[in-house]
PDB file of C-alpha atoms in Angstrom:
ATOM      1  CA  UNK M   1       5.540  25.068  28.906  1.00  0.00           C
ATOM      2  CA  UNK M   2       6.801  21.519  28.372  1.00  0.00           C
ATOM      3  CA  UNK M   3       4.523  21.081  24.777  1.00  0.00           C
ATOM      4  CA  UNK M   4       6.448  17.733  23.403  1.00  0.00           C
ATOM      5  CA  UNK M   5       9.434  15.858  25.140  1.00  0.00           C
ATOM      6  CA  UNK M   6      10.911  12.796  23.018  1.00  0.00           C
ATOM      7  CA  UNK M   7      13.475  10.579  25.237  1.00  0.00           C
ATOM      8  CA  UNK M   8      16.153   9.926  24.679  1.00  0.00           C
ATOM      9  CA  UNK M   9      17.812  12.844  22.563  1.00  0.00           C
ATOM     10  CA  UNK M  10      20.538  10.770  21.507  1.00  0.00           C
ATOM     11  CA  UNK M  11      20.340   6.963  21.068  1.00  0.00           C
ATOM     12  CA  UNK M  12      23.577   4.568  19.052  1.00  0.00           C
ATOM     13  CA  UNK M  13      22.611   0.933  18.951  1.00  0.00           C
ATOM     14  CA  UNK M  14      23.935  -2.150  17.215  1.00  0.00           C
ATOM     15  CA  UNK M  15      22.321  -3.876  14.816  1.00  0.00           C
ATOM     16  CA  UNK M  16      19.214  -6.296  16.228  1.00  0.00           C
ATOM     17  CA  UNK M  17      19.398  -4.359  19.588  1.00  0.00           C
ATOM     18  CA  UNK M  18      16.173  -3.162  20.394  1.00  0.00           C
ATOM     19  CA  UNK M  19      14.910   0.190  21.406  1.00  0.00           C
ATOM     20  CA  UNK M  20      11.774   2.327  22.189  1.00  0.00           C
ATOM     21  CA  UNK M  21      11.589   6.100  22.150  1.00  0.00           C
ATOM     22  CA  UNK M  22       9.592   7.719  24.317  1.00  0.00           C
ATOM     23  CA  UNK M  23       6.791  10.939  23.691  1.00  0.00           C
ATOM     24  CA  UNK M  24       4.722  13.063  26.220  1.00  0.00           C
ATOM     25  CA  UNK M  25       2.557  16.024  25.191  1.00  0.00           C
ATOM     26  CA  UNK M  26       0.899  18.318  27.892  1.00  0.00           C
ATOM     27  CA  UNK M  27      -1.615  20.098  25.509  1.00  0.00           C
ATOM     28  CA  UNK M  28      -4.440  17.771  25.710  1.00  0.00           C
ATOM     29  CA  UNK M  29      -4.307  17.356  22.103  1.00  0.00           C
ATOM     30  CA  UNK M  30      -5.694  14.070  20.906  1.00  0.00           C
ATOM     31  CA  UNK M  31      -3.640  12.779  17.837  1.00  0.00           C
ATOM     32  CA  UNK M  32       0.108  12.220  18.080  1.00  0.00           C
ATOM     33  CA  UNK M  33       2.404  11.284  15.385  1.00  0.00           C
ATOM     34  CA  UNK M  34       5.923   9.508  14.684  1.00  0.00           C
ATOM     35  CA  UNK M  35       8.248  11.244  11.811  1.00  0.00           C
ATOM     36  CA  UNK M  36      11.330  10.573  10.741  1.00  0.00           C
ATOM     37  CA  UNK M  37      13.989  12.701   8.612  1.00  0.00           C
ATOM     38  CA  UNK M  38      16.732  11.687   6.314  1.00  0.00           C
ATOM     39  CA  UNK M  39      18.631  13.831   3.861  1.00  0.00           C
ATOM     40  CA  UNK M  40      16.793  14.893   1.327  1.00  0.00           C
ATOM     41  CA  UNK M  41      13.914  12.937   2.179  1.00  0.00           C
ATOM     42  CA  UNK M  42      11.577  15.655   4.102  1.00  0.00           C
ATOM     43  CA  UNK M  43       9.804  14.218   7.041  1.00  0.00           C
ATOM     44  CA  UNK M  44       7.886  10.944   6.084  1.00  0.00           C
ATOM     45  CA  UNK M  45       5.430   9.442   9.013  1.00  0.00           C
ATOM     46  CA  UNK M  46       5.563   6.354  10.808  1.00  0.00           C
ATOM     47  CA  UNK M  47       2.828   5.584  12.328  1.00  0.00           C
ATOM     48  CA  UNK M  48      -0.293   8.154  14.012  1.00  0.00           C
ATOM     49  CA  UNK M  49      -2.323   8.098  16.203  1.00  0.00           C
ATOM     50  CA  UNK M  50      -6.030  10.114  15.495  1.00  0.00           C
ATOM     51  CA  UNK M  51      -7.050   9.440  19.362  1.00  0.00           C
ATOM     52  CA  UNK M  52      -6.367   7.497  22.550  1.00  0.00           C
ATOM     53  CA  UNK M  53      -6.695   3.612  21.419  1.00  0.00           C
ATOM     54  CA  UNK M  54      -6.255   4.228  17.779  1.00  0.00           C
ATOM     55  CA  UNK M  55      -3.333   3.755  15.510  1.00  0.00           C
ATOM     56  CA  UNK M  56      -2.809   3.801  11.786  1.00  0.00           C
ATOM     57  CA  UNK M  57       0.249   3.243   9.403  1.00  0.00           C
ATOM     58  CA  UNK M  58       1.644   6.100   7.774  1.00  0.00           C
ATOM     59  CA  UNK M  59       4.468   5.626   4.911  1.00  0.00           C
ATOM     60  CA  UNK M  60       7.234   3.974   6.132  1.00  0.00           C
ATOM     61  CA  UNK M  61       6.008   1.677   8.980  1.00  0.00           C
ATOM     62  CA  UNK M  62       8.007  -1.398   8.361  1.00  0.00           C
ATOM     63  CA  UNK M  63      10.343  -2.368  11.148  1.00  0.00           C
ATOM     64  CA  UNK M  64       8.466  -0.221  13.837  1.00  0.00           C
ATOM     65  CA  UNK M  65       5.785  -0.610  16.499  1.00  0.00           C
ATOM     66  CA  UNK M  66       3.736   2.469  18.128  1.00  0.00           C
ATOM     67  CA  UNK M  67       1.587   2.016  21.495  1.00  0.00           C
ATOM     68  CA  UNK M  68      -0.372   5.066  22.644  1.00  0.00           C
ATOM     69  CA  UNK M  69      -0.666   4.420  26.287  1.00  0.00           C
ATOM     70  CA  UNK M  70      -2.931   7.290  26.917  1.00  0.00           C
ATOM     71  CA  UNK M  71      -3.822  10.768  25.512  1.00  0.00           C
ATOM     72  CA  UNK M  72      -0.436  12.103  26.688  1.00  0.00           C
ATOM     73  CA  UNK M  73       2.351   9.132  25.642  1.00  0.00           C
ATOM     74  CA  UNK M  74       3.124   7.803  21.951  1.00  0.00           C
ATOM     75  CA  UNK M  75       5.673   5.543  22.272  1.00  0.00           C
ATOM     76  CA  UNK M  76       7.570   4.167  18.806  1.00  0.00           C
ATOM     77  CA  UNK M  77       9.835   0.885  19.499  1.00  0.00           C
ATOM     78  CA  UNK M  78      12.201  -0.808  17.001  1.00  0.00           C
ATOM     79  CA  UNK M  79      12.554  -4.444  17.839  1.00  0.00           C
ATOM     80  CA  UNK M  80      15.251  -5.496  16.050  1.00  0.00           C
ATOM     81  CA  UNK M  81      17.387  -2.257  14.338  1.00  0.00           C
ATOM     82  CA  UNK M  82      18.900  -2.097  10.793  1.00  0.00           C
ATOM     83  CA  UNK M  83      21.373   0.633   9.829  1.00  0.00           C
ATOM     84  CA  UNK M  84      18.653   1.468   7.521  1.00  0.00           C
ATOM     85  CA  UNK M  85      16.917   3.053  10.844  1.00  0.00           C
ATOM     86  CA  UNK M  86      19.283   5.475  11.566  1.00  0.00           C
ATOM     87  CA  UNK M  87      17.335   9.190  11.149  1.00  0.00           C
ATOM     88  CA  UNK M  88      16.146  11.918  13.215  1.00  0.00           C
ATOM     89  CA  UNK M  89      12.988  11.092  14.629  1.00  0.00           C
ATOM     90  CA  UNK M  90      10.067  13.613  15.517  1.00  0.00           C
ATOM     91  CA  UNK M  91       7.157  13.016  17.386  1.00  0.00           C
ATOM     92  CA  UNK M  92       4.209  15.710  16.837  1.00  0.00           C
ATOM     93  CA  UNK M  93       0.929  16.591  18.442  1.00  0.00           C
ATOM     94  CA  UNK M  94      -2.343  18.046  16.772  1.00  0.00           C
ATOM     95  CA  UNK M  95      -5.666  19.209  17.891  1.00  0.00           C
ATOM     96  CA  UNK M  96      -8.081  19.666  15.173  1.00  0.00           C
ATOM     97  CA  UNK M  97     -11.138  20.456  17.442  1.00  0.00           C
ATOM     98  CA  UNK M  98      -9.459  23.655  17.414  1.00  0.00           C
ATOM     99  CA  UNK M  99      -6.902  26.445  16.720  1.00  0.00           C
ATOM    100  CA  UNK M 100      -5.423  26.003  13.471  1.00  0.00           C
ATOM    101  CA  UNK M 101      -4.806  22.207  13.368  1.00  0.00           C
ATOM    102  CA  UNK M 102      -1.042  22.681  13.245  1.00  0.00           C
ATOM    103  CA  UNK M 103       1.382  19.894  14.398  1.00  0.00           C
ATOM    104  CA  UNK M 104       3.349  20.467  17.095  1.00  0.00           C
ATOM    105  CA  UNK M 105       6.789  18.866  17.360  1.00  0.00           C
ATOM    106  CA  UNK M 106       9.317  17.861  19.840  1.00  0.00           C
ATOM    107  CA  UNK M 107      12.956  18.296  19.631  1.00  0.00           C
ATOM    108  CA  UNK M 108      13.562  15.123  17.536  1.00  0.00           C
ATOM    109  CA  UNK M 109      15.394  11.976  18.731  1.00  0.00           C
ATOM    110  CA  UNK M 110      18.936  11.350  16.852  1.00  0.00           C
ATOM    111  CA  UNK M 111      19.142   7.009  16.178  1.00  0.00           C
ATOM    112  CA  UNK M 112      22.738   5.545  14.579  1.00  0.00           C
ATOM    113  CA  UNK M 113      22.127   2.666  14.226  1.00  0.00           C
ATOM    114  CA  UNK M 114      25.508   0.553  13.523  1.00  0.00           C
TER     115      UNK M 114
ATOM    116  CA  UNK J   1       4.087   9.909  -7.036  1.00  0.00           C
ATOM    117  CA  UNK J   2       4.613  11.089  -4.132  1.00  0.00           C
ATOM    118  CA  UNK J   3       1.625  12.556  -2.529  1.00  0.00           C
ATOM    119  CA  UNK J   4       3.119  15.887  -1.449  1.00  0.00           C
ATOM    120  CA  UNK J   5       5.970  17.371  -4.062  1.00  0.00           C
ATOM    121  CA  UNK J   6       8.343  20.371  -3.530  1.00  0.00           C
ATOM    122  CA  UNK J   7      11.771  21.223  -5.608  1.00  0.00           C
ATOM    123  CA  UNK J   8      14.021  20.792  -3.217  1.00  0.00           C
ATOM    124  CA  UNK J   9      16.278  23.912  -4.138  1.00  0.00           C
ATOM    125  CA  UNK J  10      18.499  25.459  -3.004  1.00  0.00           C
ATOM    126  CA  UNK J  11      16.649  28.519  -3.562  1.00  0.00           C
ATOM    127  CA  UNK J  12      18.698  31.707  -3.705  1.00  0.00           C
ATOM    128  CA  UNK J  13      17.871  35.005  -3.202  1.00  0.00           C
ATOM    129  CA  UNK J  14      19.120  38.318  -2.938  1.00  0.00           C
ATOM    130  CA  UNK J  15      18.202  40.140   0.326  1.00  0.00           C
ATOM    131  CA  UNK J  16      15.263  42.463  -0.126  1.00  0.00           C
ATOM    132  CA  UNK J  17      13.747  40.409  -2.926  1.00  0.00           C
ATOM    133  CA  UNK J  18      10.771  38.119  -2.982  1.00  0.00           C
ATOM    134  CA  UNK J  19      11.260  34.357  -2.258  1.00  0.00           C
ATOM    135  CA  UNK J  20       8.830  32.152  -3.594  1.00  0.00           C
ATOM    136  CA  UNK J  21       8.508  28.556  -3.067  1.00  0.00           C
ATOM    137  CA  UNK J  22       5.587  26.171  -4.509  1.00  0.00           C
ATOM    138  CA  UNK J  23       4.453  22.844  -3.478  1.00  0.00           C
ATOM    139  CA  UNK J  24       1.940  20.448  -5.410  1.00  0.00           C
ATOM    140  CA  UNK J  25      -0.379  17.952  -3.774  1.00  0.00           C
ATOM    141  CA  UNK J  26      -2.143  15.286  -4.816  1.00  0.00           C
ATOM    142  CA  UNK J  27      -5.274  14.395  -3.214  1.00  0.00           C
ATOM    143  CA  UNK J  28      -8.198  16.402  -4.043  1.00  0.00           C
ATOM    144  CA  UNK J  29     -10.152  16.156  -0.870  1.00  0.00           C
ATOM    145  CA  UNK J  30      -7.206  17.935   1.649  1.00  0.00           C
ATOM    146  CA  UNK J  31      -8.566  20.370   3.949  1.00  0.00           C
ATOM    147  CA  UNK J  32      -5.664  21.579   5.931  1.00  0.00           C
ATOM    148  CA  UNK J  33      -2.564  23.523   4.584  1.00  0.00           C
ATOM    149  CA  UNK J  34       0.833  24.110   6.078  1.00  0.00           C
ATOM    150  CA  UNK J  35       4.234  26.434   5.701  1.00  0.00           C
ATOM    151  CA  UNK J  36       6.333  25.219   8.705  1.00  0.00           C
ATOM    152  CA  UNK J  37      10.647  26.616   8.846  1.00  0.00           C
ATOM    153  CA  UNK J  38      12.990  24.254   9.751  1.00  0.00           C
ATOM    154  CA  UNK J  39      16.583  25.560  10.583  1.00  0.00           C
ATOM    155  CA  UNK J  40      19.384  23.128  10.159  1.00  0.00           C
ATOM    156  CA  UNK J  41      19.549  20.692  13.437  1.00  0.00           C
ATOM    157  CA  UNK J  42      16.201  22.202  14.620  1.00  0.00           C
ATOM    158  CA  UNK J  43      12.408  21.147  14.762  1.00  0.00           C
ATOM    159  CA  UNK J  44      10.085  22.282  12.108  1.00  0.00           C
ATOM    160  CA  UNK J  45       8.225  25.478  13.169  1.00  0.00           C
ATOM    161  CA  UNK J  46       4.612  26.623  11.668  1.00  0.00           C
ATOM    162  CA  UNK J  47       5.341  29.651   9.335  1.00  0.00           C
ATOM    163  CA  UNK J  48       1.527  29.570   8.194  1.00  0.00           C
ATOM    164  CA  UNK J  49      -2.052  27.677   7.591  1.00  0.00           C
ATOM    165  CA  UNK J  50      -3.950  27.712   5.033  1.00  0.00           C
ATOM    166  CA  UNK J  51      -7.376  26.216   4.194  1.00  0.00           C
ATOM    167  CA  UNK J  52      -9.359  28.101   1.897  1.00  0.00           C
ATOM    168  CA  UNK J  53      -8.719  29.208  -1.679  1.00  0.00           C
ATOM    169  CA  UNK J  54      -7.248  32.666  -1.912  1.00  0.00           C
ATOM    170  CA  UNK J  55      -4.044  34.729   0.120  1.00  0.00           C
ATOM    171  CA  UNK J  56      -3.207  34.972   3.553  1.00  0.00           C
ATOM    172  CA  UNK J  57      -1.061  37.384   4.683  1.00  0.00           C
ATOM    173  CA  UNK J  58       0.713  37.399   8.045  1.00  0.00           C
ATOM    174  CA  UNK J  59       3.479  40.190   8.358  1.00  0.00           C
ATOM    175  CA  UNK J  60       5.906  39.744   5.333  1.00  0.00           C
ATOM    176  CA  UNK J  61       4.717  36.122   4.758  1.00  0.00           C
ATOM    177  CA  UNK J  62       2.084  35.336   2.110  1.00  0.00           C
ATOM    178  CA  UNK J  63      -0.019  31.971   1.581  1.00  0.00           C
ATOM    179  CA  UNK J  64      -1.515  31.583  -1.693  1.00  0.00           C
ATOM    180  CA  UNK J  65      -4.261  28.458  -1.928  1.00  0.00           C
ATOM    181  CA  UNK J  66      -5.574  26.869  -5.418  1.00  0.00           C
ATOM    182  CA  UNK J  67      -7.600  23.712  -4.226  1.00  0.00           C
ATOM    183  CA  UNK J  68      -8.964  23.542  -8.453  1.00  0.00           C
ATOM    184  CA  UNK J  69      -5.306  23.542  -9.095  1.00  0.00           C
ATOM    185  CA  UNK J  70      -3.598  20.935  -6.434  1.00  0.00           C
ATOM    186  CA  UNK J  71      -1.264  23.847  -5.791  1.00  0.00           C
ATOM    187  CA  UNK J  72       0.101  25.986  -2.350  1.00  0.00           C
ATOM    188  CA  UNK J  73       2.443  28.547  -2.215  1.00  0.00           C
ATOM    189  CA  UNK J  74       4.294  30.918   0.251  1.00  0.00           C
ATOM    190  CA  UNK J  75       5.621  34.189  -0.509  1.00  0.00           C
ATOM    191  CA  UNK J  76       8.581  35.905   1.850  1.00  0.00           C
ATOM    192  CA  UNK J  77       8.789  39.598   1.039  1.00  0.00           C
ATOM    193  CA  UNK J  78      12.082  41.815   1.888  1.00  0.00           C
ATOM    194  CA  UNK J  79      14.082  38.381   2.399  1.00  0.00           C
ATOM    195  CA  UNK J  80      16.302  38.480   5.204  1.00  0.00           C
ATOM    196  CA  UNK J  81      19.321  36.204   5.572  1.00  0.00           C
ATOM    197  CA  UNK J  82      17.773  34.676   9.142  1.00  0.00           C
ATOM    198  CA  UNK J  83      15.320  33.154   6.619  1.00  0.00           C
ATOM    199  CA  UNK J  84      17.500  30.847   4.978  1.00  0.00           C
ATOM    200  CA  UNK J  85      16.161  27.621   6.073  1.00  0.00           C
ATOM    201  CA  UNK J  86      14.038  24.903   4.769  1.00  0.00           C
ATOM    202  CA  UNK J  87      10.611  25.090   4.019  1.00  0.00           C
ATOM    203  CA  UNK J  88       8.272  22.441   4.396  1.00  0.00           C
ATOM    204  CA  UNK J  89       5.252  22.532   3.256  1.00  0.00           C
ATOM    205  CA  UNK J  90       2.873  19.843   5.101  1.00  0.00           C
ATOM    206  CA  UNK J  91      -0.905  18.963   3.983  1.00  0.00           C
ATOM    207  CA  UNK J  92      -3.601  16.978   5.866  1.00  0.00           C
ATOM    208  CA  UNK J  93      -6.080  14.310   4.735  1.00  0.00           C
ATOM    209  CA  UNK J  94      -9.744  15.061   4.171  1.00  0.00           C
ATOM    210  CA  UNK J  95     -10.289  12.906   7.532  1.00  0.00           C
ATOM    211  CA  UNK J  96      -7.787  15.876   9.429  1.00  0.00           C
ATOM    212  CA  UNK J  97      -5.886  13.359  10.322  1.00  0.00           C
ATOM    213  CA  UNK J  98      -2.825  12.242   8.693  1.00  0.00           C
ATOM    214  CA  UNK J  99      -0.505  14.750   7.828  1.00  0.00           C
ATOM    215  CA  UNK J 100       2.186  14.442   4.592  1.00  0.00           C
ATOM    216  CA  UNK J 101       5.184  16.288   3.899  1.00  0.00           C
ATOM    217  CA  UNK J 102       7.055  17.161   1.044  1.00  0.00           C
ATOM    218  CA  UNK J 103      10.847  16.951   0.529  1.00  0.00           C
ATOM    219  CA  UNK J 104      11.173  20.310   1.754  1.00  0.00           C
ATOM    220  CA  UNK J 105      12.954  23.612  -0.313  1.00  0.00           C
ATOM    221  CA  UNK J 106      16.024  24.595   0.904  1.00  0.00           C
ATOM    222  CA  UNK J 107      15.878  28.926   0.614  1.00  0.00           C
ATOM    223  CA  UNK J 108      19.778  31.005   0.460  1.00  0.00           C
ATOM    224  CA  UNK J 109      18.896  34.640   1.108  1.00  0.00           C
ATOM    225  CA  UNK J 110      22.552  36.508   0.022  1.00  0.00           C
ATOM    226  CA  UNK J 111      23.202  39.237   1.901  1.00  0.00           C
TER     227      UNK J 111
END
């Protein structure tokens, strides 16, 4: 059971390289999200996505991008990367037709960002 | 204000004893309530849900909902040390959809 799979685990870039990580859920579940996680900061979202087609800004969107391709991939892209960027970044899947609306998470995406 | 408040600890407790950890929230018309346990270098992991007033109790973990008060709690009886972690606690909109955070307590169980 795959559940979520972010790509790459490990990314270092340079400052104004550009980037886009990469998640797939095999659930079926129809909203996806984009997290990140500093120190002492908890996990603050990006961007989501409620359904396939749909995207909304969460509370730290600046600097990023999101495409949901389809009801399985939510991609999150930095175009131009600040050393502000570097985090731990978590992608998440929900289904709140059913079950117990939890979100789901994948292993989280290290960024340095130099 | 942030929308979703914890202390952020640390919390430390004795083994065997209660560990309690609170979170606030602040918009009235959440639905959805959430305890997730995130070990250092690890993804969160759901602990518990909530969504109605009252207690739910799932082996030595207790939820306690207060939707008059803004206010969700969990209770870990007979602390172990493999429960040091942090605790999230996570709460979605009225529209189910987007789901906030808070900071996050950081629990010590001492064995």
């Amino acid at each position: 059971n795959a559940g979520v799979t972010q790509t790459p685990k490990f990314q270092v870039l340079k400052t104004g390289q550009s980037m886009t990580l990469q998640c797939a859920q095999d659930m079926n579940h129809n909203s996806m999200y984009w997290y990140r996680q500093d120190p002492g900061m908890g996990l603050r979202l990006i961007y989501y996505s409620a359904s396939e087609g749909t995207t909304d800004k969460g509370e730290v969107p600046n600097g990023y991008n999101v495409s949901r391709l389809n009801k399985r991939e939510f991609s999150l892209r930095l175009e131009s990367a600040a050393p502000s960027q570097t985090s731990v970044y978590f992608c998440a899947s929900r289904d709140i037709s059913g079950g117990t609306g939890e979100l789901f998470f994948g292993e989280g995406s290290r960024l340095t960002v130099l | 204000q942030k929308e979703v408040e914890q202390n952020s600890g640390p919390l430390s407790v004795p083994e065997g004893a209660i560990a309690s950890l609170n979170c606030t929230y602040s918009d009235r018309v959440s639905q959805s309530f959430f305890w997730y346990r995130q070990y250092s270098g690890k993804s969160p992991e759901l602990i518990m849900s909530i969504y109605s007033n009252g207690d739910k109790e799932d082996g030595r973990f207790t939820a306690q909902l207060n939707k008059a008060s803004q206010y969700v709690s969990l209770l870990i009886r007979d602390s172990q040390p493999s429960d040091s972690a942090t605790y999230l606690c996570a709460v979605a909109d009225g529209g189910y959809q987007k789901v906030t955070f808070g900071i996050g307590t950081k629990l010590q169980v001492i064995p």
